[in-house]
PDB file of C-alpha atoms and ligand atoms in Angstrom:
ATOM      1  CA  MET A 263      28.910 -25.601 157.727  1.00 50.00           C
ATOM      2  CA  VAL A 264      26.948 -27.219 154.873  1.00 52.00           C
ATOM      3  CA  GLU A 265      28.682 -26.663 151.563  1.00 60.00           C
ATOM      4  CA  GLU A 266      26.747 -25.087 148.695  1.00 77.00           C
ATOM      5  CA  MET A 267      25.717 -27.588 146.042  1.00 93.00           C
ATOM      6  CA  ALA A 268      24.607 -26.957 142.486  1.00 98.00           C
ATOM      7  CA  LYS A 269      21.527 -28.811 141.300  1.00 98.00           C
ATOM      8  CA  VAL A 270      20.695 -30.293 137.904  1.00 98.00           C
ATOM      9  CA  LEU A 271      17.023 -31.039 137.339  1.00 98.00           C
ATOM     10  CA  CYS A 272      16.972 -34.154 135.130  1.00 99.00           C
ATOM     11  CA  VAL A 273      13.648 -34.757 133.411  1.00 98.00           C
ATOM     12  CA  GLN A 274      13.013 -38.218 131.984  1.00 98.00           C
ATOM     13  CA  ALA A 275      10.198 -37.542 129.534  1.00 98.00           C
ATOM     14  CA  SER A 276       9.400 -41.001 128.181  1.00 98.00           C
ATOM     15  CA  PRO A 277       6.318 -42.774 129.497  1.00 98.00           C
ATOM     16  CA  ARG A 278       8.436 -45.962 129.682  1.00 98.00           C
ATOM     17  CA  LYS A 279      10.354 -45.818 132.922  1.00 97.00           C
ATOM     18  CA  ASN A 280      13.056 -48.256 131.858  1.00 97.00           C
ATOM     19  CA  GLY A 281      13.219 -47.692 128.114  1.00 98.00           C
ATOM     20  CA  TYR A 282      15.933 -46.309 125.859  1.00 98.00           C
ATOM     21  CA  THR A 283      15.442 -42.697 126.972  1.00 98.00           C
ATOM     22  CA  ALA A 284      15.958 -43.722 130.590  1.00 98.00           C
ATOM     23  CA  LYS A 285      19.137 -45.622 129.651  1.00 98.00           C
ATOM     24  CA  LEU A 286      20.594 -42.614 127.840  1.00 98.00           C
ATOM     25  CA  LEU A 287      19.692 -40.386 130.752  1.00 98.00           C
ATOM     26  CA  ASP A 288      21.507 -42.862 133.035  1.00 98.00           C
ATOM     27  CA  GLY A 289      24.580 -42.288 130.876  1.00 98.00           C
ATOM     28  CA  ALA A 290      24.240 -38.529 131.303  1.00 98.00           C
ATOM     29  CA  ILE A 291      23.741 -38.941 135.049  1.00 98.00           C
ATOM     30  CA  LYS A 292      27.029 -40.859 135.243  1.00 98.00           C
ATOM     31  CA  GLY A 293      28.662 -37.774 133.696  1.00 98.00           C
ATOM     32  CA  ILE A 294      26.886 -35.403 136.101  1.00 98.00           C
ATOM     33  CA  LYS A 295      28.028 -37.498 139.058  1.00 98.00           C
ATOM     34  CA  SER A 296      31.648 -37.202 137.926  1.00 98.00           C
ATOM     35  CA  VAL A 297      31.562 -33.493 138.861  1.00 98.00           C
ATOM     36  CA  ASN A 298      31.919 -32.620 142.549  1.00 97.00           C
ATOM     37  CA  LYS A 299      29.404 -30.465 144.377  1.00 97.00           C
ATOM     38  CA  VAL A 300      26.622 -31.153 141.898  1.00 98.00           C
ATOM     39  CA  GLU A 301      23.473 -32.952 142.957  1.00 98.00           C
ATOM     40  CA  ILE A 302      20.787 -34.446 140.793  1.00 98.00           C
ATOM     41  CA  ASP A 303      17.049 -34.045 141.067  1.00 98.00           C
ATOM     42  CA  LEU A 304      15.748 -36.832 138.816  1.00 98.00           C
ATOM     43  CA  ILE A 305      12.087 -36.874 137.874  1.00 98.00           C
ATOM     44  CA  HIS A 306       9.891 -38.942 135.611  1.00 98.00           C
ATOM     45  CA  LEU A 307       7.707 -36.328 133.892  1.00 98.00           C
ATOM     46  CA  ASN A 308       4.719 -38.663 133.650  1.00 98.00           C
ATOM     47  CA  ASP A 309       4.544 -38.820 137.462  1.00 98.00           C
ATOM     48  CA  TYR A 310       3.491 -35.136 137.343  1.00 98.00           C
ATOM     49  CA  PHE A 311       0.627 -35.587 134.876  1.00 98.00           C
ATOM     50  CA  PRO A 312      -1.913 -34.294 134.266  1.00 98.00           C
ATOM     51  CA  ILE A 313      -0.266 -31.002 133.382  1.00 98.00           C
ATOM     52  CA  SER A 314      -3.043 -28.766 132.103  1.00 98.00           C
ATOM     53  CA  PRO A 315      -2.641 -26.701 128.950  1.00 98.00           C
ATOM     54  CA  CYS A 316      -2.375 -22.934 129.563  1.00 98.00           C
ATOM     55  CA  ILE A 317      -5.881 -21.417 129.788  1.00 97.00           C
ATOM     56  CA  SER A 318      -4.762 -17.898 128.741  1.00 95.00           C
ATOM     57  CA  CYS A 319      -6.096 -16.282 131.911  1.00 94.00           C
ATOM     58  CA  TRP A 320      -3.063 -13.932 132.037  1.00 93.00           C
ATOM     59  CA  ASN A 321      -2.956 -14.149 135.811  1.00 93.00           C
ATOM     60  CA  CYS A 322       0.763 -14.877 135.658  1.00 94.00           C
ATOM     61  CA  VAL A 323       1.279 -11.561 133.883  1.00 90.00           C
ATOM     62  CA  LYS A 324      -1.004  -9.471 136.054  1.00 86.00           C
ATOM     63  CA  ASN A 325      -0.037 -10.908 139.407  1.00 79.00           C
ATOM     64  CA  LYS A 326       3.003 -12.652 140.767  1.00 75.00           C
ATOM     65  CA  ASN A 327       4.511 -14.392 137.774  1.00 84.00           C
ATOM     66  CA  SER A 328       3.280 -17.743 138.958  1.00 93.00           C
ATOM     67  CA  CYS A 329       0.449 -19.876 137.675  1.00 96.00           C
ATOM     68  CA  ILE A 330      -2.904 -20.332 139.399  1.00 96.00           C
ATOM     69  CA  LEU A 331      -3.841 -23.665 137.821  1.00 98.00           C
ATOM     70  CA  ASN A 332      -4.250 -26.471 140.308  1.00 98.00           C
ATOM     71  CA  ASP A 333      -1.508 -28.866 139.209  1.00 98.00           C
ATOM     72  CA  SER A 334       2.234 -29.507 139.559  1.00 98.00           C
ATOM     73  CA  MET A 335       3.109 -26.469 137.391  1.00 98.00           C
ATOM     74  CA  GLY A 336       0.657 -24.128 139.119  1.00 97.00           C
ATOM     75  CA  LYS A 337      -0.772 -23.452 142.586  1.00 96.00           C
ATOM     76  CA  ASN A 338       0.620 -19.906 142.571  1.00 94.00           C
ATOM     77  CA  GLY A 339       4.201 -21.074 142.344  1.00 94.00           C
ATOM     78  CA  LYS A 340       3.767 -23.840 144.916  1.00 96.00           C
ATOM     79  CA  GLY A 341       3.266 -26.626 142.358  1.00 97.00           C
ATOM     80  CA  GLU A 342       5.911 -29.280 142.974  1.00 98.00           C
ATOM     81  CA  LEU A 343       7.337 -29.248 139.475  1.00 98.00           C
ATOM     82  CA  PHE A 344       7.301 -25.447 139.246  1.00 98.00           C
ATOM     83  CA  LYS A 345       9.293 -25.248 142.503  1.00 97.00           C
ATOM     84  CA  LYS A 346      11.814 -27.811 141.268  1.00 98.00           C
ATOM     85  CA  ILE A 347      12.485 -25.738 138.153  1.00 98.00           C
ATOM     86  CA  CYS A 348      12.928 -22.570 140.242  1.00 97.00           C
ATOM     87  CA  ASN A 349      15.396 -24.354 142.559  1.00 97.00           C
ATOM     88  CA  ALA A 350      17.601 -25.800 139.814  1.00 98.00           C
ATOM     89  CA  ASN A 351      20.888 -24.479 138.445  1.00 98.00           C
ATOM     90  CA  ALA A 352      20.437 -26.371 135.185  1.00 98.00           C
ATOM     91  CA  LEU A 353      17.782 -28.262 133.286  1.00 98.00           C
ATOM     92  CA  PHE A 354      18.520 -31.518 131.464  1.00 98.00           C
ATOM     93  CA  ILE A 355      15.788 -33.224 129.469  1.00 98.00           C
ATOM     94  CA  ALA A 356      15.851 -36.651 127.833  1.00 99.00           C
ATOM     95  CA  HIS A 357      12.871 -37.551 125.667  1.00 98.00           C
ATOM     96  CA  PRO A 358      11.744 -40.037 123.042  1.00 98.00           C
ATOM     97  CA  VAL A 359      10.987 -38.757 119.549  1.00 98.00           C
ATOM     98  CA  TYR A 360       7.312 -38.960 118.607  1.00 98.00           C
ATOM     99  CA  TYR A 361       6.435 -37.971 115.027  1.00 98.00           C
ATOM    100  CA  GLY A 362       9.781 -36.227 114.677  1.00 98.00           C
ATOM    101  CA  ARG A 363       9.088 -34.071 117.746  1.00 98.00           C
ATOM    102  CA  PRO A 364       9.299 -34.140 121.529  1.00 98.00           C
ATOM    103  CA  PRO A 365       6.282 -35.895 123.086  1.00 98.00           C
ATOM    104  CA  ALA A 366       3.080 -34.013 123.985  1.00 98.00           C
ATOM    105  CA  GLY A 367       3.816 -34.033 127.722  1.00 98.00           C
ATOM    106  CA  LEU A 368       6.889 -31.879 127.132  1.00 98.00           C
ATOM    107  CA  HIS A 369       4.863 -29.451 125.060  1.00 98.00           C
ATOM    108  CA  LEU A 370       2.483 -29.027 128.001  1.00 98.00           C
ATOM    109  CA  PHE A 371       5.412 -28.691 130.384  1.00 98.00           C
ATOM    110  CA  PHE A 372       6.974 -25.859 128.370  1.00 98.00           C
ATOM    111  CA  GLU A 373       3.665 -24.203 127.512  1.00 98.00           C
ATOM    112  CA  ARG A 374       3.229 -23.644 131.234  1.00 98.00           C
ATOM    113  CA  PHE A 375       6.536 -21.753 131.426  1.00 98.00           C
ATOM    114  CA  TYR A 376       4.704 -18.514 130.532  1.00 96.00           C
ATOM    115  CA  PRO A 377       5.244 -17.079 134.050  1.00 96.00           C
ATOM    116  CA  PHE A 378       9.009 -17.438 133.453  1.00 96.00           C
ATOM    117  CA  MET A 379       8.690 -15.550 130.198  1.00 93.00           C
ATOM    118  CA  TRP A 380       7.450 -12.518 132.114  1.00 91.00           C
ATOM    119  CA  SER A 381       9.601 -12.844 135.228  1.00 93.00           C
ATOM    120  CA  GLY A 382      12.796 -13.641 133.299  1.00 93.00           C
ATOM    121  CA  LYS A 383      13.569 -16.023 136.167  1.00 94.00           C
ATOM    122  CA  LEU A 384      15.113 -18.694 133.951  1.00 97.00           C
ATOM    123  CA  ASN A 385      17.202 -16.273 131.904  1.00 97.00           C
ATOM    124  CA  GLY A 386      20.655 -17.839 131.595  1.00 98.00           C
ATOM    125  CA  MET A 387      19.873 -21.178 133.242  1.00 98.00           C
ATOM    126  CA  PRO A 388      21.960 -23.836 131.464  1.00 98.00           C
ATOM    127  CA  PHE A 389      20.006 -26.324 129.376  1.00 98.00           C
ATOM    128  CA  ALA A 390      20.824 -29.518 127.476  1.00 98.00           C
ATOM    129  CA  SER A 391      18.755 -32.324 126.037  1.00 98.00           C
ATOM    130  CA  ILE A 392      18.762 -35.761 124.453  1.00 98.00           C
ATOM    131  CA  SER A 393      16.250 -36.592 121.702  1.00 98.00           C
ATOM    132  CA  GLN A 394      16.058 -40.350 121.191  1.00 98.00           C
ATOM    133  CA  ALA A 395      14.379 -42.277 118.372  1.00 98.00           C
ATOM    134  CA  ALA A 396      14.173 -45.947 117.490  1.00 98.00           C
ATOM    135  CA  ASN A 397      12.207 -46.060 114.262  1.00 98.00           C
ATOM    136  CA  ASN A 398      11.982 -43.663 111.267  1.00 96.00           C
ATOM    137  CA  GLY A 399      13.992 -40.893 112.909  1.00 96.00           C
ATOM    138  CA  GLY A 400      13.269 -37.170 113.140  1.00 97.00           C
ATOM    139  CA  ILE A 401      15.958 -36.723 115.788  1.00 98.00           C
ATOM    140  CA  ARG A 402      17.139 -33.378 114.429  1.00 97.00           C
ATOM    141  CA  THR A 403      13.705 -31.829 113.990  1.00 97.00           C
ATOM    142  CA  ALA A 404      12.984 -32.926 117.558  1.00 98.00           C
ATOM    143  CA  GLN A 405      16.243 -31.340 118.745  1.00 97.00           C
ATOM    144  CA  ILE A 406      15.363 -28.098 116.965  1.00 97.00           C
ATOM    145  CA  ASP A 407      11.934 -28.138 118.610  1.00 97.00           C
ATOM    146  CA  ILE A 408      13.242 -28.634 122.110  1.00 98.00           C
ATOM    147  CA  THR A 409      16.071 -26.113 121.770  1.00 96.00           C
ATOM    148  CA  ARG A 410      13.549 -23.594 120.406  1.00 96.00           C
ATOM    149  CA  TRP A 411      11.529 -24.086 123.575  1.00 97.00           C
ATOM    150  CA  ALA A 412      14.655 -23.501 125.612  1.00 97.00           C
ATOM    151  CA  ILE A 413      15.645 -20.267 123.895  1.00 95.00           C
ATOM    152  CA  THR A 414      12.065 -19.015 124.127  1.00 96.00           C
ATOM    153  CA  PHE A 415      12.621 -18.774 127.875  1.00 96.00           C
ATOM    154  CA  ASN A 416      16.191 -17.504 127.571  1.00 97.00           C
ATOM    155  CA  LEU A 417      17.684 -20.735 128.836  1.00 98.00           C
ATOM    156  CA  ARG A 418      21.365 -21.022 127.927  1.00 97.00           C
ATOM    157  CA  VAL A 419      21.573 -23.969 125.510  1.00 97.00           C
ATOM    158  CA  VAL A 420      24.920 -25.648 126.200  1.00 97.00           C
ATOM    159  CA  GLY A 421      24.437 -28.812 124.180  1.00 97.00           C
ATOM    160  CA  GLY A 422      22.073 -31.325 122.690  1.00 97.00           C
ATOM    161  CA  LEU A 423      22.285 -34.900 121.532  1.00 98.00           C
ATOM    162  CA  PRO A 424      20.122 -36.305 118.746  1.00 98.00           C
ATOM    163  CA  VAL A 425      20.309 -40.106 119.058  1.00 98.00           C
ATOM    164  CA  HIS A 426      19.004 -42.870 116.872  1.00 98.00           C
ATOM    165  CA  MET A 427      19.245 -46.316 118.421  1.00 98.00           C
ATOM    166  CA  VAL A 428      21.441 -47.488 115.535  1.00 98.00           C
ATOM    167  CA  SER A 429      24.261 -45.560 117.222  1.00 97.00           C
ATOM    168  CA  TYR A 430      23.313 -46.237 120.833  1.00 97.00           C
ATOM    169  CA  ASP A 431      26.701 -47.701 121.832  1.00 97.00           C
ATOM    170  CA  GLU A 432      28.484 -44.552 120.684  1.00 98.00           C
ATOM    171  CA  ALA A 433      25.738 -42.236 121.960  1.00 98.00           C
ATOM    172  CA  ILE A 434      25.925 -43.481 125.524  1.00 98.00           C
ATOM    173  CA  GLY A 435      29.479 -42.086 125.723  1.00 98.00           C
ATOM    174  CA  HIS A 436      28.313 -38.764 124.283  1.00 98.00           C
ATOM    175  CA  ALA A 437      25.470 -38.701 126.817  1.00 98.00           C
ATOM    176  CA  GLU A 438      28.016 -39.039 129.610  1.00 98.00           C
ATOM    177  CA  GLU A 439      30.088 -36.171 128.175  1.00 98.00           C
ATOM    178  CA  LEU A 440      26.954 -34.015 127.899  1.00 98.00           C
ATOM    179  CA  GLY A 441      26.091 -34.863 131.504  1.00 98.00           C
ATOM    180  CA  LYS A 442      29.544 -33.720 132.619  1.00 98.00           C
ATOM    181  CA  LYS A 443      29.124 -30.505 130.655  1.00 98.00           C
ATOM    182  CA  ILE A 444      25.720 -29.624 132.130  1.00 98.00           C
ATOM    183  CA  ALA A 445      27.089 -30.356 135.620  1.00 98.00           C
ATOM    184  CA  GLU A 446      29.993 -27.961 135.087  1.00 98.00           C
ATOM    185  CA  GLU A 447      27.581 -25.340 133.773  1.00 98.00           C
ATOM    186  CA  ALA A 448      25.311 -25.871 136.788  1.00 98.00           C
ATOM    187  CA  LEU A 449      28.260 -25.321 139.088  1.00 98.00           C
ATOM    188  CA  ALA A 450      29.143 -22.068 137.307  1.00 97.00           C
ATOM    189  CA  ASP A 451      25.462 -21.060 137.524  1.00 98.00           C
ATOM    190  CA  SER A 452      25.435 -21.669 141.287  1.00 97.00           C
ATOM    191  CA  ARG A 453      28.228 -19.094 141.628  1.00 96.00           C
ATOM    192  CA  GLU A 454      26.690 -16.555 139.264  1.00 96.00           C
ATOM    193  CA  ARG A 455      24.022 -16.785 136.605  1.00 97.00           C
ATOM    194  CA  ARG A 456      25.181 -15.568 133.195  1.00 97.00           C
ATOM    195  CA  ARG A 457      22.154 -14.014 131.545  1.00 97.00           C
ATOM    196  CA  VAL A 458      21.488 -14.444 127.842  1.00 97.00           C
ATOM    197  CA  THR A 459      21.344 -11.053 126.147  1.00 97.00           C
ATOM    198  CA  PRO A 460      18.533 -10.292 123.680  1.00 96.00           C
ATOM    199  CA  VAL A 461      21.098 -10.093 120.846  1.00 97.00           C
ATOM    200  CA  GLU A 462      22.625 -13.469 121.806  1.00 96.00           C
ATOM    201  CA  ARG A 463      19.151 -14.933 121.716  1.00 95.00           C
ATOM    202  CA  TYR A 464      18.597 -13.717 118.156  1.00 97.00           C
ATOM    203  CA  MET A 465      21.998 -15.087 117.163  1.00 96.00           C
ATOM    204  CA  PHE A 466      21.081 -18.615 118.225  1.00 95.00           C
ATOM    205  CA  SER A 467      21.240 -21.206 115.464  1.00 93.00           C
ATOM    206  CA  TYR A 468      21.044 -24.973 115.471  1.00 93.00           C
ATOM    207  CA  GLU A 469      23.931 -26.379 113.421  1.00 90.00           C
ATOM    208  CA  GLY A 470      23.060 -24.232 110.422  1.00 87.00           C
ATOM    209  CA  GLN A 471      19.634 -25.918 110.154  1.00 92.00           C
ATOM    210  CA  TRP A 472      17.585 -23.403 112.090  1.00 95.00           C
ATOM    211  CA  SER A 473      18.434 -19.809 112.910  1.00 96.00           C
ATOM    212  CA  ARG A 474      16.305 -17.664 115.182  1.00 97.00           C
ATOM    213  CA  LEU A 475      17.275 -14.497 113.342  1.00 98.00           C
ATOM    214  CA  GLU A 476      16.368 -15.883 109.945  1.00 97.00           C
ATOM    215  CA  SER A 477      13.160 -17.498 111.108  1.00 97.00           C
ATOM    216  CA  SER A 478      12.065 -14.278 112.861  1.00 98.00           C
ATOM    217  CA  LEU A 479      12.795 -12.181 109.775  1.00 98.00           C
ATOM    218  CA  MET A 480      10.966 -14.700 107.593  1.00 98.00           C
ATOM    219  CA  ASP A 481       8.050 -14.641 110.006  1.00 98.00           C
ATOM    220  CA  MET A 482       7.828 -10.844 110.069  1.00 98.00           C
ATOM    221  CA  THR A 483       8.048 -10.615 106.262  1.00 98.00           C
ATOM    222  CA  ASN A 484       5.637 -13.419 105.388  1.00 98.00           C
ATOM    223  CA  GLY A 485       8.489 -15.579 104.169  1.00 98.00           C
ATOM    224  CA  THR A 486       9.833 -13.029 101.661  1.00 98.00           C
ATOM    225  CA  MET A 487      12.617 -11.097 103.434  1.00 98.00           C
ATOM    226  CA  GLN A 488      11.014  -7.977 101.875  1.00 98.00           C
ATOM    227  CA  TYR A 489       9.849  -5.115 104.091  1.00 98.00           C
ATOM    228  CA  GLU A 490       6.984  -4.320 101.697  1.00 98.00           C
ATOM    229  CA  GLU A 491       5.488  -7.772 102.367  1.00 98.00           C
ATOM    230  CA  SER A 492       5.894  -7.541 106.139  1.00 98.00           C
ATOM    231  CA  LEU A 493       3.214  -7.631 108.833  1.00 98.00           C
ATOM    232  CA  ILE A 494       4.263  -4.106 109.775  1.00 98.00           C
ATOM    233  CA  ALA A 495       3.953  -2.681 106.246  1.00 98.00           C
ATOM    234  CA  TYR A 496       0.562  -4.398 106.000  1.00 98.00           C
ATOM    235  CA  ALA A 497      -0.597  -2.998 109.335  1.00 98.00           C
ATOM    236  CA  ILE A 498       0.473   0.524 108.333  1.00 97.00           C
ATOM    237  CA  SER A 499      -1.123   0.440 104.878  1.00 97.00           C
ATOM    238  CA  HIS A 500      -4.360  -1.154 106.167  1.00 98.00           C
ATOM    239  CA  ASN A 501      -4.667   1.035 109.303  1.00 97.00           C
ATOM    240  CA  SER A 502      -4.798  -2.141 111.401  1.00 97.00           C
ATOM    241  CA  MET A 503      -3.769  -0.245 114.527  1.00 97.00           C
ATOM    242  CA  LYS A 504      -6.064   2.504 115.720  1.00 94.00           C
ATOM    243  CA  THR A 505      -4.508   4.571 118.475  1.00 94.00           C
ATOM    244  CA  LYS A 506      -1.913   7.294 117.922  1.00 95.00           C
ATOM    245  CA  GLU A 507       0.397   5.550 120.387  1.00 95.00           C
ATOM    246  CA  THR A 508       0.305   2.149 118.700  1.00 96.00           C
ATOM    247  CA  VAL A 509       0.663   3.650 115.226  1.00 97.00           C
ATOM    248  CA  GLU A 510       3.813   5.483 116.356  1.00 98.00           C
ATOM    249  CA  LEU A 511       5.228   2.291 117.849  1.00 98.00           C
ATOM    250  CA  LEU A 512       4.421   0.479 114.616  1.00 98.00           C
ATOM    251  CA  GLN A 513       6.269   3.044 112.541  1.00 98.00           C
ATOM    252  CA  GLN A 514       9.333   2.802 114.767  1.00 98.00           C
ATOM    253  CA  ALA A 515       9.184  -0.995 114.540  1.00 98.00           C
ATOM    254  CA  GLY A 516       9.020  -0.696 110.754  1.00 98.00           C
ATOM    255  CA  GLU A 517      12.177   1.437 110.589  1.00 98.00           C
ATOM    256  CA  GLU A 518      14.045  -1.131 112.695  1.00 98.00           C
ATOM    257  CA  LEU A 519      12.817  -4.007 110.553  1.00 98.00           C
ATOM    258  CA  LYS A 520      14.051  -2.242 107.403  1.00 98.00           C
ATOM    259  CA  GLN A 521      17.477  -1.786 109.012  1.00 98.00           C
ATOM    260  CA  SER A 522      17.601  -5.382 110.147  1.00 98.00           C
ATOM    261  CA  LEU A 523      16.752  -6.706 106.695  1.00 98.00           C
ATOM    262  CA  ALA A 524      19.400  -4.479 105.090  1.00 98.00           C
ATOM    263  CA  HIS A 525      22.085  -5.751 107.483  1.00 98.00           C
ATOM    264  CA  TYR A 526      20.956  -9.341 107.020  1.00 98.00           C
ATOM    265  CA  LYS A 527      21.284  -9.013 103.254  1.00 98.00           C
ATOM    266  CA  ASN A 528      24.842  -7.714 103.775  1.00 98.00           C
ATOM    267  CA  GLU A 529      25.546 -10.727 106.003  1.00 98.00           C
ATOM    268  CA  GLU A 530      26.003  -8.389 108.996  1.00 98.00           C
ATOM    269  CA  TYR A 531      24.151 -10.718 111.299  1.00 97.00           C
ATOM    270  CA  THR A 532      24.975  -9.152 114.657  1.00 98.00           C
ATOM    271  CA  SER A 533      23.775  -5.747 113.444  1.00 98.00           C
ATOM    272  CA  ALA A 534      20.676  -7.406 111.995  1.00 98.00           C
ATOM    273  CA  ALA A 535      20.026  -8.996 115.401  1.00 98.00           C
ATOM    274  CA  GLU A 536      20.535  -5.672 117.200  1.00 98.00           C
ATOM    275  CA  HIS A 537      17.879  -4.064 115.027  1.00 98.00           C
ATOM    276  CA  MET A 538      15.528  -7.019 115.591  1.00 98.00           C
ATOM    277  CA  VAL A 539      15.869  -6.479 119.333  1.00 98.00           C
ATOM    278  CA  LYS A 540      14.869  -2.841 118.814  1.00 98.00           C
ATOM    279  CA  MET A 541      12.133  -3.823 116.372  1.00 98.00           C
ATOM    280  CA  SER A 542      10.670  -6.159 118.969  1.00 98.00           C
ATOM    281  CA  SER A 543      10.825  -3.467 121.662  1.00 98.00           C
ATOM    282  CA  PHE A 544       8.331  -1.444 119.560  1.00 98.00           C
ATOM    283  CA  TRP A 545       6.357  -4.239 117.881  1.00 98.00           C
ATOM    284  CA  SER A 546       5.597  -6.232 121.027  1.00 96.00           C
ATOM    285  CA  PRO A 547       4.082  -3.326 123.038  1.00 96.00           C
ATOM    286  CA  ALA A 548       2.214  -2.129 119.926  1.00 97.00           C
ATOM    287  CA  THR A 549       0.527  -5.522 119.443  1.00 97.00           C
ATOM    288  CA  LEU A 550      -0.137  -5.956 123.165  1.00 94.00           C
ATOM    289  CA  ARG A 551      -1.710  -2.513 123.504  1.00 94.00           C
ATOM    290  CA  GLU A 552      -3.737  -2.825 120.322  1.00 95.00           C
ATOM    291  CA  PHE A 553      -4.927  -6.416 120.455  1.00 95.00           C
ATOM    292  CA  LEU A 554      -4.526  -7.550 124.079  1.00 92.00           C
ATOM    293  CA  PRO A 555      -5.182  -4.329 125.997  1.00 89.00           C
ATOM    294  CA  ASN A 556      -6.537  -6.002 129.134  1.00 83.00           C
ATOM    295  CA  VAL A 557      -3.571  -8.222 129.895  1.00 81.00           C
ATOM    296  CA  LEU A 558      -1.123  -5.591 131.077  1.00 72.00           C
TER     297      LEU A 558
HETATM  298  C1  FMN B1155       3.405 -42.052 119.346  1.00 93.96           C
HETATM  299  C2  FMN B1155       4.765 -42.481 118.885  1.00 93.96           C
HETATM  300  C3  FMN B1155       5.363 -41.808 117.840  1.00 93.96           C
HETATM  301  C4  FMN B1155       6.643 -42.178 117.415  1.00 93.96           C
HETATM  302  N1  FMN B1155       7.256 -41.477 116.419  1.00 93.96           N
HETATM  303  C5  FMN B1155       8.515 -41.815 116.065  1.00 93.96           C
HETATM  304  C6  FMN B1155       9.223 -41.054 115.097  1.00 93.96           C
HETATM  305  O1  FMN B1155       8.754 -40.060 114.557  1.00 93.96           O
HETATM  306  N2  FMN B1155      10.473 -41.442 114.772  1.00 93.96           N
HETATM  307  C7  FMN B1155      11.055 -42.529 115.348  1.00 93.96           C
HETATM  308  O2  FMN B1155      12.182 -42.852 115.019  1.00 93.96           O
HETATM  309  N3  FMN B1155      10.435 -43.236 116.276  1.00 93.96           N
HETATM  310  C8  FMN B1155       9.178 -42.912 116.650  1.00 93.96           C
HETATM  311  N4  FMN B1155       8.554 -43.629 117.607  1.00 93.96           N
HETATM  312  C9  FMN B1155       9.297 -44.702 118.270  1.00 93.96           C
HETATM  313  C10 FMN B1155       9.992 -44.091 119.471  1.00 93.96           C
HETATM  314  O3  FMN B1155      11.065 -43.292 119.067  1.00 93.96           O
HETATM  315  C11 FMN B1155      10.475 -45.174 120.385  1.00 93.96           C
HETATM  316  O4  FMN B1155       9.346 -45.865 120.839  1.00 93.96           O
HETATM  317  C12 FMN B1155      11.197 -44.528 121.518  1.00 93.96           C
HETATM  318  O5  FMN B1155      12.399 -44.100 121.031  1.00 93.96           O
HETATM  319  C13 FMN B1155      11.373 -45.432 122.640  1.00 93.96           C
HETATM  320  O6  FMN B1155      11.853 -44.689 123.718  1.00 93.96           O
HETATM  321  P1  FMN B1155      11.621 -45.249 125.170  1.00 93.96           P
HETATM  322  O7  FMN B1155      12.243 -46.602 125.182  1.00 93.96           O
HETATM  323  O8  FMN B1155      12.279 -44.312 126.072  1.00 93.96           O
HETATM  324  O9  FMN B1155      10.143 -45.284 125.386  1.00 93.96           O
HETATM  325  C14 FMN B1155       7.293 -43.265 118.044  1.00 93.96           C
HETATM  326  C15 FMN B1155       6.666 -43.936 119.100  1.00 93.96           C
HETATM  327  C16 FMN B1155       5.418 -43.562 119.511  1.00 93.96           C
HETATM  328  C17 FMN B1155       4.780 -44.288 120.677  1.00 93.96           C
END
């Protein structure tokens, strides 16, 4: 009998096949290999280019949660890269830092994850990354960017390593440790996937530098943390939504936003997150029905 193996999809996202990113990923792969029953699917992202930007056709929402575009992320779920993601127990990405961010190819890669957003197929899949820079830096902003992508699709972020080449000798050891960790998480995933709850997702923060809860509240309130300045209060006072159904949803969303802000101000963050989950359950269908009625 063939024994079950867990699989880590390792994405090397630097155009240079043998550069610093590749070396750090090699370190992580050494760590992955130290865990039994875990295999590695190693890809060089640039081999899968061109990856088209999303064309907003909404086919993935209306039909089978797979993309129709004719490239490695599409072909109705038969694109090579799309299949690799579906078959993995964990995703590990190593990338160079360009302008303090992950490179454009990774943006395209994640932008085409929209089918997963609707299917929830990646919910709970373990994720880790290495952001590597050799010049001015921007390693932490890049790490925030890539972990934000991950939580967008409910991946379970289990670690991340911002590396500047000044500390390469030390970082290579950390890369190995991170590799071991993602391998252990992949193994656990192969037994049973642990889904990320909506509240957990709101509670995500990156080392005190970026918090999903805070950034969502800031976004909804136009950067003020005041309900009166929020998109919802604006929409209500300006009659921006027209149907009885959407107006009702909007009002319910508004009540939840008020509650969330009150809890946040009292530093009751879990309660604030719970109300944001409820807020979103009204706000999202209201906006979809009002402004994007043909996509559902
Ligand atoms: C378009 C571009 C933008 C870059 N932006 C940054 C940057 O913001 N910060 C930085 O430290 N290095 C920057 N660099 C240098 C890269 O970090 C460096 O080339 C990379 O770490 C090398 O990785 P590699 O050997 O895997 O290709 C940039 C390089 C390029 C080509």
